[in-house]
């Protein structure tokens, strides 16, 4: 019994440390051991929940600990106020670490991999850590995680970033919740987030969410599990209409995100592809040919460069045969409107088509 009480004291200390800057020294192994410790106390809760003597002893130890710390008021949110709280040890620890910006990148990624392990059922049992966090995330944590400034997002392959994927799953889950409350809920939520959170990170989350909607999990029989963030379903359908209807958000989305990521989104969402091509052709229409330099330049400072415009069209061209055909048809239509010139330097569309075809011949496309 004394050993069990010592374990309880030590985990209480771990739980307190998890909210401090000391977690900057934690690595993946430390997080793993802390979660194992929390899981052990959850098992204690399950095993001795009806054992009055053991339960009373643990309750007394918890209460005496608070008195030693000189806090006569209620226990802090992250503490263990009573025996019942032992059943939530993993959840409390995980939430503390998720909210602690001092946690190192390696430990943070390991934690996210434990919470969202990838394909497959997110929660095989109602009392699993993943199950608890999935429910909690849908109701409370989406906005909190979206408020992160994206400083941890250093990978060029944005959709593969565990934190970014988690944020996208949480956003989709939150859209489901507000959609059930009323038809205007999803739009109101997205407008609120666009105004309140870091826009740079929010754009990345939107793109990742759209990619998740392109590749949903295999259909499942109706159950509570099909309502988790890992199963986007049709309730994310409001995401793209909102983006296409908000001109500021759409322009920022198409201008600021990497060309390859936008091409991937366009490959699965024809409506976005059309809007993206329309913006690119508008962009191209702002360029003029500088005879002295022998290059296309923007008439205004806000106009994009020829090289970036060509790169974005090139990413679409290479994404898939269907996108290549759509890009070619768009550029040929613009070229025809300007006189269908074949001489370089007279039409930006002629030069774009020539550059894309040269690139295709060099890569063997």
PDB file of C-alpha atoms in Angstrom, residues 72-311:
ATOM      1  CA  UNK A  72      -7.022  25.603   1.127  1.00  0.00           C
ATOM      2  CA  UNK A  73      -9.140  26.249  -1.975  1.00  0.00           C
ATOM      3  CA  UNK A  74     -10.269  23.828  -4.676  1.00  0.00           C
ATOM      4  CA  UNK A  75      -7.718  21.789  -6.561  1.00  0.00           C
ATOM      5  CA  UNK A  76      -6.288  23.308  -9.727  1.00  0.00           C
ATOM      6  CA  UNK A  77      -7.721  22.195 -13.053  1.00  0.00           C
ATOM      7  CA  UNK A  78      -4.754  19.966 -13.789  1.00  0.00           C
ATOM      8  CA  UNK A  79      -4.563  18.394 -10.316  1.00  0.00           C
ATOM      9  CA  UNK A  80      -5.977  15.214  -8.759  1.00  0.00           C
ATOM     10  CA  UNK A  81      -8.773  16.423  -6.474  1.00  0.00           C
ATOM     11  CA  UNK A  82     -10.113  12.980  -5.567  1.00  0.00           C
ATOM     12  CA  UNK A  83      -9.993   9.270  -6.283  1.00  0.00           C
ATOM     13  CA  UNK A  84     -12.307   9.682  -9.254  1.00  0.00           C
ATOM     14  CA  UNK A  85      -9.718  11.900 -10.961  1.00  0.00           C
ATOM     15  CA  UNK A  86      -7.308   8.956 -11.168  1.00  0.00           C
ATOM     16  CA  UNK A  87      -9.438   7.668 -14.027  1.00  0.00           C
ATOM     17  CA  UNK A  88      -8.487  10.787 -16.011  1.00  0.00           C
ATOM     18  CA  UNK A  89      -4.753  10.825 -15.346  1.00  0.00           C
ATOM     19  CA  UNK A  90      -3.753  10.285 -18.983  1.00  0.00           C
ATOM     20  CA  UNK A  91      -6.172  12.917 -20.188  1.00  0.00           C
ATOM     21  CA  UNK A  92      -4.984  15.515 -17.667  1.00  0.00           C
ATOM     22  CA  UNK A  93      -1.327  14.874 -18.463  1.00  0.00           C
ATOM     23  CA  UNK A  94      -1.844  14.955 -22.231  1.00  0.00           C
ATOM     24  CA  UNK A  95      -3.788  18.225 -22.110  1.00  0.00           C
ATOM     25  CA  UNK A  96      -1.156  19.862 -19.905  1.00  0.00           C
ATOM     26  CA  UNK A  97       1.582  18.896 -22.359  1.00  0.00           C
ATOM     27  CA  UNK A  98      -0.413  19.954 -25.421  1.00  0.00           C
ATOM     28  CA  UNK A  99      -0.904  23.406 -23.912  1.00  0.00           C
ATOM     29  CA  UNK A 100       2.710  23.789 -22.749  1.00  0.00           C
ATOM     30  CA  UNK A 101       4.745  25.644 -25.372  1.00  0.00           C
ATOM     31  CA  UNK A 102       7.977  24.695 -23.575  1.00  0.00           C
ATOM     32  CA  UNK A 103       7.692  21.046 -24.648  1.00  0.00           C
ATOM     33  CA  UNK A 104      10.379  20.195 -27.212  1.00  0.00           C
ATOM     34  CA  UNK A 105       9.514  19.334 -30.797  1.00  0.00           C
ATOM     35  CA  UNK A 106      10.529  15.663 -30.568  1.00  0.00           C
ATOM     36  CA  UNK A 107       8.512  15.099 -27.396  1.00  0.00           C
ATOM     37  CA  UNK A 108       5.575  17.043 -28.843  1.00  0.00           C
ATOM     38  CA  UNK A 109       5.501  14.962 -32.028  1.00  0.00           C
ATOM     39  CA  UNK A 110       5.700  11.739 -30.027  1.00  0.00           C
ATOM     40  CA  UNK A 111       2.755  12.860 -27.889  1.00  0.00           C
ATOM     41  CA  UNK A 112       0.663  13.644 -30.970  1.00  0.00           C
ATOM     42  CA  UNK A 113       1.495  10.261 -32.469  1.00  0.00           C
ATOM     43  CA  UNK A 114       0.190   8.624 -29.293  1.00  0.00           C
ATOM     44  CA  UNK A 115      -3.006  10.657 -29.364  1.00  0.00           C
ATOM     45  CA  UNK A 116      -3.659  10.293 -33.098  1.00  0.00           C
ATOM     46  CA  UNK A 117      -1.816   7.157 -34.194  1.00  0.00           C
ATOM     47  CA  UNK A 118      -2.992   7.277 -37.815  1.00  0.00           C
ATOM     48  CA  UNK A 119      -5.259   4.992 -39.870  1.00  0.00           C
ATOM     49  CA  UNK A 120      -7.555   2.680 -38.020  1.00  0.00           C
ATOM     50  CA  UNK A 121     -10.055   3.121 -35.206  1.00  0.00           C
ATOM     51  CA  UNK A 122      -9.165   6.116 -33.084  1.00  0.00           C
ATOM     52  CA  UNK A 123     -10.697   4.666 -29.956  1.00  0.00           C
ATOM     53  CA  UNK A 124     -11.281   0.949 -29.650  1.00  0.00           C
ATOM     54  CA  UNK A 125     -12.741   1.410 -26.187  1.00  0.00           C
ATOM     55  CA  UNK A 126     -14.675   4.243 -24.605  1.00  0.00           C
ATOM     56  CA  UNK A 127     -12.143   4.632 -21.799  1.00  0.00           C
ATOM     57  CA  UNK A 128      -9.068   4.884 -24.042  1.00  0.00           C
ATOM     58  CA  UNK A 129      -6.951   8.035 -24.044  1.00  0.00           C
ATOM     59  CA  UNK A 130      -7.625   8.568 -27.751  1.00  0.00           C
ATOM     60  CA  UNK A 131     -11.355   8.254 -27.201  1.00  0.00           C
ATOM     61  CA  UNK A 132     -11.401  10.789 -24.388  1.00  0.00           C
ATOM     62  CA  UNK A 133      -9.330  13.260 -26.361  1.00  0.00           C
ATOM     63  CA  UNK A 134     -11.381  12.839 -29.523  1.00  0.00           C
ATOM     64  CA  UNK A 135     -14.558  13.767 -27.676  1.00  0.00           C
ATOM     65  CA  UNK A 136     -12.903  16.602 -25.819  1.00  0.00           C
ATOM     66  CA  UNK A 137     -11.253  17.935 -28.966  1.00  0.00           C
ATOM     67  CA  UNK A 138     -14.559  18.130 -30.832  1.00  0.00           C
ATOM     68  CA  UNK A 139     -16.105  20.210 -28.078  1.00  0.00           C
ATOM     69  CA  UNK A 140     -13.367  22.435 -26.700  1.00  0.00           C
ATOM     70  CA  UNK A 141      -9.880  22.106 -28.152  1.00  0.00           C
ATOM     71  CA  UNK A 142     -10.228  22.983 -31.833  1.00  0.00           C
ATOM     72  CA  UNK A 143     -10.070  26.737 -31.388  1.00  0.00           C
ATOM     73  CA  UNK A 144      -7.280  26.446 -28.809  1.00  0.00           C
ATOM     74  CA  UNK A 145      -4.995  24.475 -31.123  1.00  0.00           C
ATOM     75  CA  UNK A 146      -5.829  26.703 -34.078  1.00  0.00           C
ATOM     76  CA  UNK A 147      -4.532  29.650 -32.055  1.00  0.00           C
ATOM     77  CA  UNK A 148      -1.004  28.229 -32.220  1.00  0.00           C
ATOM     78  CA  UNK A 149       1.206  30.426 -34.384  1.00  0.00           C
ATOM     79  CA  UNK A 150       2.578  27.534 -36.401  1.00  0.00           C
ATOM     80  CA  UNK A 151       6.139  27.872 -35.075  1.00  0.00           C
ATOM     81  CA  UNK A 152       6.414  24.097 -34.891  1.00  0.00           C
ATOM     82  CA  UNK A 153       5.428  23.688 -38.524  1.00  0.00           C
ATOM     83  CA  UNK A 154       8.783  23.545 -40.241  1.00  0.00           C
ATOM     84  CA  UNK A 155       8.239  20.652 -42.618  1.00  0.00           C
ATOM     85  CA  UNK A 156       7.764  21.508 -46.312  1.00  0.00           C
ATOM     86  CA  UNK A 157       5.392  18.535 -46.597  1.00  0.00           C
ATOM     87  CA  UNK A 158       2.689  20.314 -44.620  1.00  0.00           C
ATOM     88  CA  UNK A 159       0.001  17.588 -44.649  1.00  0.00           C
ATOM     89  CA  UNK A 160       2.501  15.143 -43.119  1.00  0.00           C
ATOM     90  CA  UNK A 161       3.066  17.333 -40.067  1.00  0.00           C
ATOM     91  CA  UNK A 162       1.357  15.597 -37.098  1.00  0.00           C
ATOM     92  CA  UNK A 163       0.376  18.873 -35.417  1.00  0.00           C
ATOM     93  CA  UNK A 164      -1.069  20.320 -38.609  1.00  0.00           C
ATOM     94  CA  UNK A 165      -3.035  17.152 -39.316  1.00  0.00           C
ATOM     95  CA  UNK A 166      -4.347  17.170 -35.753  1.00  0.00           C
ATOM     96  CA  UNK A 167      -5.436  20.794 -36.069  1.00  0.00           C
ATOM     97  CA  UNK A 168      -7.256  19.965 -39.323  1.00  0.00           C
ATOM     98  CA  UNK A 169      -9.005  16.998 -37.719  1.00  0.00           C
ATOM     99  CA  UNK A 170     -10.063  19.156 -34.798  1.00  0.00           C
ATOM    100  CA  UNK A 171     -11.388  21.844 -37.121  1.00  0.00           C
ATOM    101  CA  UNK A 172     -13.453  19.278 -39.027  1.00  0.00           C
ATOM    102  CA  UNK A 173     -14.761  17.879 -35.761  1.00  0.00           C
ATOM    103  CA  UNK A 174     -15.717  21.345 -34.564  1.00  0.00           C
ATOM    104  CA  UNK A 175     -17.526  22.011 -37.855  1.00  0.00           C
ATOM    105  CA  UNK A 176     -19.566  18.895 -37.199  1.00  0.00           C
ATOM    106  CA  UNK A 177     -20.565  20.084 -33.738  1.00  0.00           C
ATOM    107  CA  UNK A 178     -21.671  23.541 -34.821  1.00  0.00           C
ATOM    108  CA  UNK A 179     -23.371  22.100 -37.916  1.00  0.00           C
ATOM    109  CA  UNK A 180     -25.559  19.952 -35.718  1.00  0.00           C
ATOM    110  CA  UNK A 181     -26.547  23.052 -33.750  1.00  0.00           C
ATOM    111  CA  UNK A 182     -27.726  24.968 -36.844  1.00  0.00           C
ATOM    112  CA  UNK A 183     -27.136  25.331 -40.604  1.00  0.00           C
ATOM    113  CA  UNK A 184     -25.310  28.660 -40.190  1.00  0.00           C
ATOM    114  CA  UNK A 185     -22.955  27.290 -37.550  1.00  0.00           C
ATOM    115  CA  UNK A 186     -20.058  26.177 -39.798  1.00  0.00           C
ATOM    116  CA  UNK A 187     -19.914  29.468 -41.691  1.00  0.00           C
ATOM    117  CA  UNK A 188     -20.053  31.500 -38.490  1.00  0.00           C
ATOM    118  CA  UNK A 189     -17.258  29.408 -36.970  1.00  0.00           C
ATOM    119  CA  UNK A 190     -14.999  29.787 -40.015  1.00  0.00           C
ATOM    120  CA  UNK A 191     -15.596  33.545 -40.198  1.00  0.00           C
ATOM    121  CA  UNK A 192     -14.796  33.847 -36.509  1.00  0.00           C
ATOM    122  CA  UNK A 193     -11.578  31.865 -36.856  1.00  0.00           C
ATOM    123  CA  UNK A 194     -10.501  33.883 -39.890  1.00  0.00           C
ATOM    124  CA  UNK A 195     -10.852  37.072 -37.869  1.00  0.00           C
ATOM    125  CA  UNK A 196      -9.355  35.794 -34.609  1.00  0.00           C
ATOM    126  CA  UNK A 197      -6.540  33.319 -35.187  1.00  0.00           C
ATOM    127  CA  UNK A 198      -3.152  33.421 -36.895  1.00  0.00           C
ATOM    128  CA  UNK A 199      -4.068  33.594 -40.562  1.00  0.00           C
ATOM    129  CA  UNK A 200      -0.829  32.050 -41.792  1.00  0.00           C
ATOM    130  CA  UNK A 201      -1.411  28.922 -39.739  1.00  0.00           C
ATOM    131  CA  UNK A 202      -5.156  28.893 -40.393  1.00  0.00           C
ATOM    132  CA  UNK A 203      -4.548  28.773 -44.168  1.00  0.00           C
ATOM    133  CA  UNK A 204      -2.331  25.712 -43.716  1.00  0.00           C
ATOM    134  CA  UNK A 205      -4.985  24.074 -41.553  1.00  0.00           C
ATOM    135  CA  UNK A 206      -7.633  24.768 -44.219  1.00  0.00           C
ATOM    136  CA  UNK A 207      -5.498  23.190 -46.926  1.00  0.00           C
ATOM    137  CA  UNK A 208      -4.804  20.114 -44.818  1.00  0.00           C
ATOM    138  CA  UNK A 209      -8.490  19.756 -43.953  1.00  0.00           C
ATOM    139  CA  UNK A 210      -9.394  19.906 -47.653  1.00  0.00           C
ATOM    140  CA  UNK A 211      -6.840  17.187 -48.348  1.00  0.00           C
ATOM    141  CA  UNK A 212      -8.328  15.054 -45.560  1.00  0.00           C
ATOM    142  CA  UNK A 213     -11.741  15.458 -47.172  1.00  0.00           C
ATOM    143  CA  UNK A 214     -10.279  14.207 -50.464  1.00  0.00           C
ATOM    144  CA  UNK A 215      -9.191  10.957 -48.820  1.00  0.00           C
ATOM    145  CA  UNK A 216     -11.784  10.061 -46.140  1.00  0.00           C
ATOM    146  CA  UNK A 217     -11.613   6.849 -44.174  1.00  0.00           C
ATOM    147  CA  UNK A 218     -13.366   3.823 -45.693  1.00  0.00           C
ATOM    148  CA  UNK A 219     -17.131   3.787 -45.048  1.00  0.00           C
ATOM    149  CA  UNK A 220     -18.076   2.333 -41.689  1.00  0.00           C
ATOM    150  CA  UNK A 221     -21.259   1.051 -40.197  1.00  0.00           C
ATOM    151  CA  UNK A 222     -23.010   3.769 -38.265  1.00  0.00           C
ATOM    152  CA  UNK A 223     -21.645   3.965 -34.764  1.00  0.00           C
ATOM    153  CA  UNK A 224     -20.282   6.456 -32.304  1.00  0.00           C
ATOM    154  CA  UNK A 225     -16.806   5.909 -33.712  1.00  0.00           C
ATOM    155  CA  UNK A 226     -17.832   7.278 -37.108  1.00  0.00           C
ATOM    156  CA  UNK A 227     -18.331  10.631 -35.386  1.00  0.00           C
ATOM    157  CA  UNK A 228     -14.690  11.133 -34.437  1.00  0.00           C
ATOM    158  CA  UNK A 229     -12.292  13.638 -36.013  1.00  0.00           C
ATOM    159  CA  UNK A 230     -10.604  10.828 -37.961  1.00  0.00           C
ATOM    160  CA  UNK A 231     -13.787  10.355 -40.047  1.00  0.00           C
ATOM    161  CA  UNK A 232     -14.470  13.736 -41.681  1.00  0.00           C
ATOM    162  CA  UNK A 233     -17.655  12.723 -43.534  1.00  0.00           C
ATOM    163  CA  UNK A 234     -20.022  15.142 -45.266  1.00  0.00           C
ATOM    164  CA  UNK A 235     -20.077  17.623 -42.400  1.00  0.00           C
ATOM    165  CA  UNK A 236     -16.859  19.187 -43.741  1.00  0.00           C
ATOM    166  CA  UNK A 237     -18.610  20.062 -47.001  1.00  0.00           C
ATOM    167  CA  UNK A 238     -19.107  23.679 -45.876  1.00  0.00           C
ATOM    168  CA  UNK A 239     -15.361  24.284 -45.778  1.00  0.00           C
ATOM    169  CA  UNK A 240     -14.768  24.799 -49.507  1.00  0.00           C
ATOM    170  CA  UNK A 241     -17.910  26.902 -50.154  1.00  0.00           C
ATOM    171  CA  UNK A 242     -16.860  29.214 -47.327  1.00  0.00           C
ATOM    172  CA  UNK A 243     -13.346  29.585 -48.778  1.00  0.00           C
ATOM    173  CA  UNK A 244     -14.654  30.255 -52.293  1.00  0.00           C
ATOM    174  CA  UNK A 245     -17.132  32.800 -50.949  1.00  0.00           C
ATOM    175  CA  UNK A 246     -14.563  34.806 -48.964  1.00  0.00           C
ATOM    176  CA  UNK A 247     -12.473  36.698 -51.517  1.00  0.00           C
ATOM    177  CA  UNK A 248      -9.840  37.850 -49.001  1.00  0.00           C
ATOM    178  CA  UNK A 249      -9.365  34.349 -47.639  1.00  0.00           C
ATOM    179  CA  UNK A 250      -9.278  32.799 -51.123  1.00  0.00           C
ATOM    180  CA  UNK A 251      -6.708  35.305 -52.383  1.00  0.00           C
ATOM    181  CA  UNK A 252      -4.484  34.757 -49.361  1.00  0.00           C
ATOM    182  CA  UNK A 253      -4.918  30.981 -49.676  1.00  0.00           C
ATOM    183  CA  UNK A 254      -3.817  31.004 -53.326  1.00  0.00           C
ATOM    184  CA  UNK A 255      -1.017  33.536 -52.873  1.00  0.00           C
ATOM    185  CA  UNK A 256       0.611  32.401 -49.636  1.00  0.00           C
ATOM    186  CA  UNK A 257       0.523  28.596 -49.672  1.00  0.00           C
ATOM    187  CA  UNK A 258       3.138  26.539 -51.562  1.00  0.00           C
ATOM    188  CA  UNK A 259       2.396  25.759 -55.195  1.00  0.00           C
ATOM    189  CA  UNK A 260       2.647  21.997 -54.703  1.00  0.00           C
ATOM    190  CA  UNK A 261       0.165  22.019 -51.826  1.00  0.00           C
ATOM    191  CA  UNK A 262      -2.332  24.074 -53.824  1.00  0.00           C
ATOM    192  CA  UNK A 263      -1.969  21.728 -56.782  1.00  0.00           C
ATOM    193  CA  UNK A 264      -2.805  18.778 -54.521  1.00  0.00           C
ATOM    194  CA  UNK A 265      -5.921  20.560 -53.257  1.00  0.00           C
ATOM    195  CA  UNK A 266      -6.926  21.491 -56.816  1.00  0.00           C
ATOM    196  CA  UNK A 267      -6.537  17.873 -57.904  1.00  0.00           C
ATOM    197  CA  UNK A 268      -9.326  16.768 -55.571  1.00  0.00           C
ATOM    198  CA  UNK A 269     -11.618  19.808 -55.634  1.00  0.00           C
ATOM    199  CA  UNK A 270     -12.652  20.947 -59.156  1.00  0.00           C
ATOM    200  CA  UNK A 271     -14.443  24.043 -57.830  1.00  0.00           C
ATOM    201  CA  UNK A 272     -11.260  25.224 -56.137  1.00  0.00           C
ATOM    202  CA  UNK A 273      -9.249  24.415 -59.260  1.00  0.00           C
ATOM    203  CA  UNK A 274     -11.455  26.707 -61.347  1.00  0.00           C
ATOM    204  CA  UNK A 275     -11.197  29.508 -58.789  1.00  0.00           C
ATOM    205  CA  UNK A 276      -7.414  29.074 -58.546  1.00  0.00           C
ATOM    206  CA  UNK A 277      -6.994  29.187 -62.327  1.00  0.00           C
ATOM    207  CA  UNK A 278      -9.164  32.312 -62.476  1.00  0.00           C
ATOM    208  CA  UNK A 279      -6.924  34.014 -59.923  1.00  0.00           C
ATOM    209  CA  UNK A 280      -3.760  32.933 -61.771  1.00  0.00           C
ATOM    210  CA  UNK A 281      -5.062  34.274 -65.087  1.00  0.00           C
ATOM    211  CA  UNK A 282      -5.937  37.562 -63.384  1.00  0.00           C
ATOM    212  CA  UNK A 283      -2.419  37.598 -62.001  1.00  0.00           C
ATOM    213  CA  UNK A 284      -0.957  36.929 -65.452  1.00  0.00           C
ATOM    214  CA  UNK A 285      -3.050  39.717 -66.978  1.00  0.00           C
ATOM    215  CA  UNK A 286      -1.224  42.221 -64.742  1.00  0.00           C
ATOM    216  CA  UNK A 287       2.168  41.411 -66.253  1.00  0.00           C
ATOM    217  CA  UNK A 288       3.712  43.381 -69.094  1.00  0.00           C
ATOM    218  CA  UNK A 289       6.758  42.657 -71.246  1.00  0.00           C
ATOM    219  CA  UNK A 290       9.806  44.807 -70.619  1.00  0.00           C
ATOM    220  CA  UNK A 291      11.621  45.077 -73.964  1.00  0.00           C
ATOM    221  CA  UNK A 292      14.831  46.376 -72.422  1.00  0.00           C
ATOM    222  CA  UNK A 293      15.080  43.455 -69.963  1.00  0.00           C
ATOM    223  CA  UNK A 294      13.441  40.901 -72.239  1.00  0.00           C
ATOM    224  CA  UNK A 295      11.248  39.665 -69.374  1.00  0.00           C
ATOM    225  CA  UNK A 296       7.705  39.854 -68.026  1.00  0.00           C
ATOM    226  CA  UNK A 297       7.260  42.272 -65.120  1.00  0.00           C
ATOM    227  CA  UNK A 298       4.383  43.251 -62.877  1.00  0.00           C
ATOM    228  CA  UNK A 299       2.810  46.623 -63.564  1.00  0.00           C
ATOM    229  CA  UNK A 300       2.310  47.134 -59.821  1.00  0.00           C
ATOM    230  CA  UNK A 301       4.280  46.165 -56.745  1.00  0.00           C
ATOM    231  CA  UNK A 302       1.412  43.928 -55.631  1.00  0.00           C
ATOM    232  CA  UNK A 303       1.571  41.864 -58.822  1.00  0.00           C
ATOM    233  CA  UNK A 304       3.378  38.550 -58.590  1.00  0.00           C
ATOM    234  CA  UNK A 305       6.503  37.729 -60.530  1.00  0.00           C
ATOM    235  CA  UNK A 306       6.659  35.851 -63.806  1.00  0.00           C
ATOM    236  CA  UNK A 307       8.756  33.114 -62.193  1.00  0.00           C
ATOM    237  CA  UNK A 308       6.246  32.475 -59.412  1.00  0.00           C
ATOM    238  CA  UNK A 309       3.305  32.503 -61.818  1.00  0.00           C
ATOM    239  CA  UNK A 310       5.068  30.017 -64.092  1.00  0.00           C
ATOM    240  CA  UNK A 311       5.911  27.829 -61.102  1.00  0.00           C
TER     241      UNK A 311
END
